[in-house]
Amino acid sequence: MATSIKIDDELKGRVRALASQRRRTPHWIMLEAIRQYVAREEAQESFKQEALESWRSYRETGRHLTVQETNEWLESWGRDDKAPPECHE
């Protein structure tokens, strides 16, 4: 699918310079930039949706871990095979 975007001369020059330095085409640089941006935004949206689902679940059930429980478990990483603590009300 061919798509066109309008970019100002300054940005166009920066893309051309970077493409030359990387021995790539300006098209490759722009496509890679778009791929990375979309992947980053998708990951951020996924994180947001997971957080909202966790918040919804907490409001419905009240199940949680305290900061102390979480910190104790995290501090055990690399020292033993301690399982994560169970959520409770």
PDB file of C-alpha atoms in Angstrom:
ATOM      1  CA  MET A   1       0.000   0.000   0.000  1.00  0.00           C
ATOM      2  CA  ALA A   2       1.488   3.307  -1.007  1.00  0.00           C
ATOM      3  CA  THR A   3       0.926   6.176   1.405  1.00  0.00           C
ATOM      4  CA  SER A   4       2.257   9.676   1.277  1.00  0.00           C
ATOM      5  CA  ILE A   5       3.044  12.039   4.102  1.00  0.00           C
ATOM      6  CA  LYS A   6       4.043  15.673   4.019  1.00  0.00           C
ATOM      7  CA  ILE A   7       7.148  16.495   5.998  1.00  0.00           C
ATOM      8  CA  ASP A   8       8.927  19.812   6.179  1.00  0.00           C
ATOM      9  CA  ASP A   9      12.262  20.377   4.461  1.00  0.00           C
ATOM     10  CA  GLU A  10      14.211  20.346   7.727  1.00  0.00           C
ATOM     11  CA  LEU A  11      12.930  16.901   8.728  1.00  0.00           C
ATOM     12  CA  LYS A  12      13.359  15.623   5.199  1.00  0.00           C
ATOM     13  CA  GLY A  13      17.014  16.695   5.335  1.00  0.00           C
ATOM     14  CA  ARG A  14      17.529  14.976   8.682  1.00  0.00           C
ATOM     15  CA  VAL A  15      16.022  11.751   7.322  1.00  0.00           C
ATOM     16  CA  ARG A  16      18.257  11.909   4.235  1.00  0.00           C
ATOM     17  CA  ALA A  17      21.356  12.541   6.367  1.00  0.00           C
ATOM     18  CA  LEU A  18      20.554   9.666   8.703  1.00  0.00           C
ATOM     19  CA  ALA A  19      19.805   7.383   5.770  1.00  0.00           C
ATOM     20  CA  SER A  20      23.172   8.214   4.283  1.00  0.00           C
ATOM     21  CA  GLN A  21      24.967   7.580   7.593  1.00  0.00           C
ATOM     22  CA  ARG A  22      23.211   4.231   8.027  1.00  0.00           C
ATOM     23  CA  ARG A  23      23.589   3.288   4.365  1.00  0.00           C
ATOM     24  CA  ARG A  24      19.838   2.895   4.074  1.00  0.00           C
ATOM     25  CA  THR A  25      17.218   4.600   1.971  1.00  0.00           C
ATOM     26  CA  PRO A  26      15.124   7.437   3.387  1.00  0.00           C
ATOM     27  CA  HIS A  27      12.124   5.152   2.809  1.00  0.00           C
ATOM     28  CA  TRP A  28      13.670   2.472   5.051  1.00  0.00           C
ATOM     29  CA  ILE A  29      14.394   5.045   7.798  1.00  0.00           C
ATOM     30  CA  MET A  30      10.821   6.377   7.749  1.00  0.00           C
ATOM     31  CA  LEU A  31       9.283   2.906   7.655  1.00  0.00           C
ATOM     32  CA  GLU A  32      11.452   1.756  10.572  1.00  0.00           C
ATOM     33  CA  ALA A  33      10.522   4.863  12.557  1.00  0.00           C
ATOM     34  CA  ILE A  34       6.828   4.207  11.987  1.00  0.00           C
ATOM     35  CA  ARG A  35       7.205   0.510  12.923  1.00  0.00           C
ATOM     36  CA  GLN A  36       8.975   1.373  16.165  1.00  0.00           C
ATOM     37  CA  TYR A  37       6.441   4.091  17.029  1.00  0.00           C
ATOM     38  CA  VAL A  38       3.465   1.803  16.408  1.00  0.00           C
ATOM     39  CA  ALA A  39       5.040  -1.057  18.406  1.00  0.00           C
ATOM     40  CA  ARG A  40       5.781   1.311  21.313  1.00  0.00           C
ATOM     41  CA  GLU A  41       2.264   2.767  21.294  1.00  0.00           C
ATOM     42  CA  GLU A  42       0.685  -0.703  21.085  1.00  0.00           C
ATOM     43  CA  ALA A  43       2.756  -1.850  24.069  1.00  0.00           C
ATOM     44  CA  GLN A  44       1.756   1.245  26.023  1.00  0.00           C
ATOM     45  CA  GLU A  45      -1.921   0.686  25.209  1.00  0.00           C
ATOM     46  CA  SER A  46      -1.652  -2.964  26.209  1.00  0.00           C
ATOM     47  CA  PHE A  47      -0.089  -1.949  29.539  1.00  0.00           C
ATOM     48  CA  LYS A  48      -2.861   0.596  30.088  1.00  0.00           C
ATOM     49  CA  GLN A  49      -5.591  -1.955  29.343  1.00  0.00           C
ATOM     50  CA  GLU A  50      -3.968  -4.495  31.675  1.00  0.00           C
ATOM     51  CA  ALA A  51      -3.815  -1.886  34.450  1.00  0.00           C
ATOM     52  CA  LEU A  52      -7.474  -0.965  33.929  1.00  0.00           C
ATOM     53  CA  GLU A  53      -8.444  -4.648  34.071  1.00  0.00           C
ATOM     54  CA  SER A  54      -6.441  -5.079  37.277  1.00  0.00           C
ATOM     55  CA  TRP A  55      -8.149  -2.039  38.800  1.00  0.00           C
ATOM     56  CA  ARG A  56     -11.575  -3.393  37.786  1.00  0.00           C
ATOM     57  CA  SER A  57     -10.752  -6.768  39.331  1.00  0.00           C
ATOM     58  CA  TYR A  58      -9.560  -5.134  42.557  1.00  0.00           C
ATOM     59  CA  ARG A  59     -12.748  -3.060  42.836  1.00  0.00           C
ATOM     60  CA  GLU A  60     -14.868  -6.195  42.343  1.00  0.00           C
ATOM     61  CA  THR A  61     -12.948  -8.579  44.608  1.00  0.00           C
ATOM     62  CA  GLY A  62     -10.793  -6.477  46.922  1.00  0.00           C
ATOM     63  CA  ARG A  63      -7.964  -8.994  46.389  1.00  0.00           C
ATOM     64  CA  HIS A  64      -4.520  -7.400  46.573  1.00  0.00           C
ATOM     65  CA  LEU A  65      -0.938  -7.571  47.824  1.00  0.00           C
ATOM     66  CA  THR A  66       0.556  -5.012  50.163  1.00  0.00           C
ATOM     67  CA  VAL A  67       3.642  -3.063  49.170  1.00  0.00           C
ATOM     68  CA  GLN A  68       5.572  -4.865  51.897  1.00  0.00           C
ATOM     69  CA  GLU A  69       4.528  -8.303  50.575  1.00  0.00           C
ATOM     70  CA  THR A  70       5.488  -7.315  47.051  1.00  0.00           C
ATOM     71  CA  ASN A  71       8.842  -5.824  48.103  1.00  0.00           C
ATOM     72  CA  GLU A  72       9.751  -8.883  50.173  1.00  0.00           C
ATOM     73  CA  TRP A  73       9.038 -11.130  47.212  1.00  0.00           C
ATOM     74  CA  LEU A  74      10.977  -8.920  44.788  1.00  0.00           C
ATOM     75  CA  GLU A  75      13.948  -8.770  47.170  1.00  0.00           C
ATOM     76  CA  SER A  76      14.045 -12.577  47.184  1.00  0.00           C
ATOM     77  CA  TRP A  77      14.635 -12.733  43.431  1.00  0.00           C
ATOM     78  CA  GLY A  78      17.935 -14.375  42.643  1.00  0.00           C
ATOM     79  CA  ARG A  79      18.366 -15.733  46.170  1.00  0.00           C
ATOM     80  CA  ASP A  80      15.727 -18.428  46.269  1.00  0.00           C
ATOM     81  CA  ASP A  81      12.872 -19.853  44.260  1.00  0.00           C
ATOM     82  CA  LYS A  82      10.202 -18.236  46.405  1.00  0.00           C
ATOM     83  CA  ALA A  83       6.806 -18.299  44.683  1.00  0.00           C
ATOM     84  CA  PRO A  84       4.933 -15.022  44.387  1.00  0.00           C
ATOM     85  CA  PRO A  85       2.614 -14.348  47.331  1.00  0.00           C
ATOM     86  CA  GLU A  86      -1.085 -15.044  46.941  1.00  0.00           C
ATOM     87  CA  CYS A  87      -3.466 -12.128  46.697  1.00  0.00           C
ATOM     88  CA  HIS A  88      -5.831 -11.704  49.626  1.00  0.00           C
ATOM     89  CA  GLU A  89      -8.664  -9.443  50.751  1.00  0.00           C
TER      90      GLU A  89
END
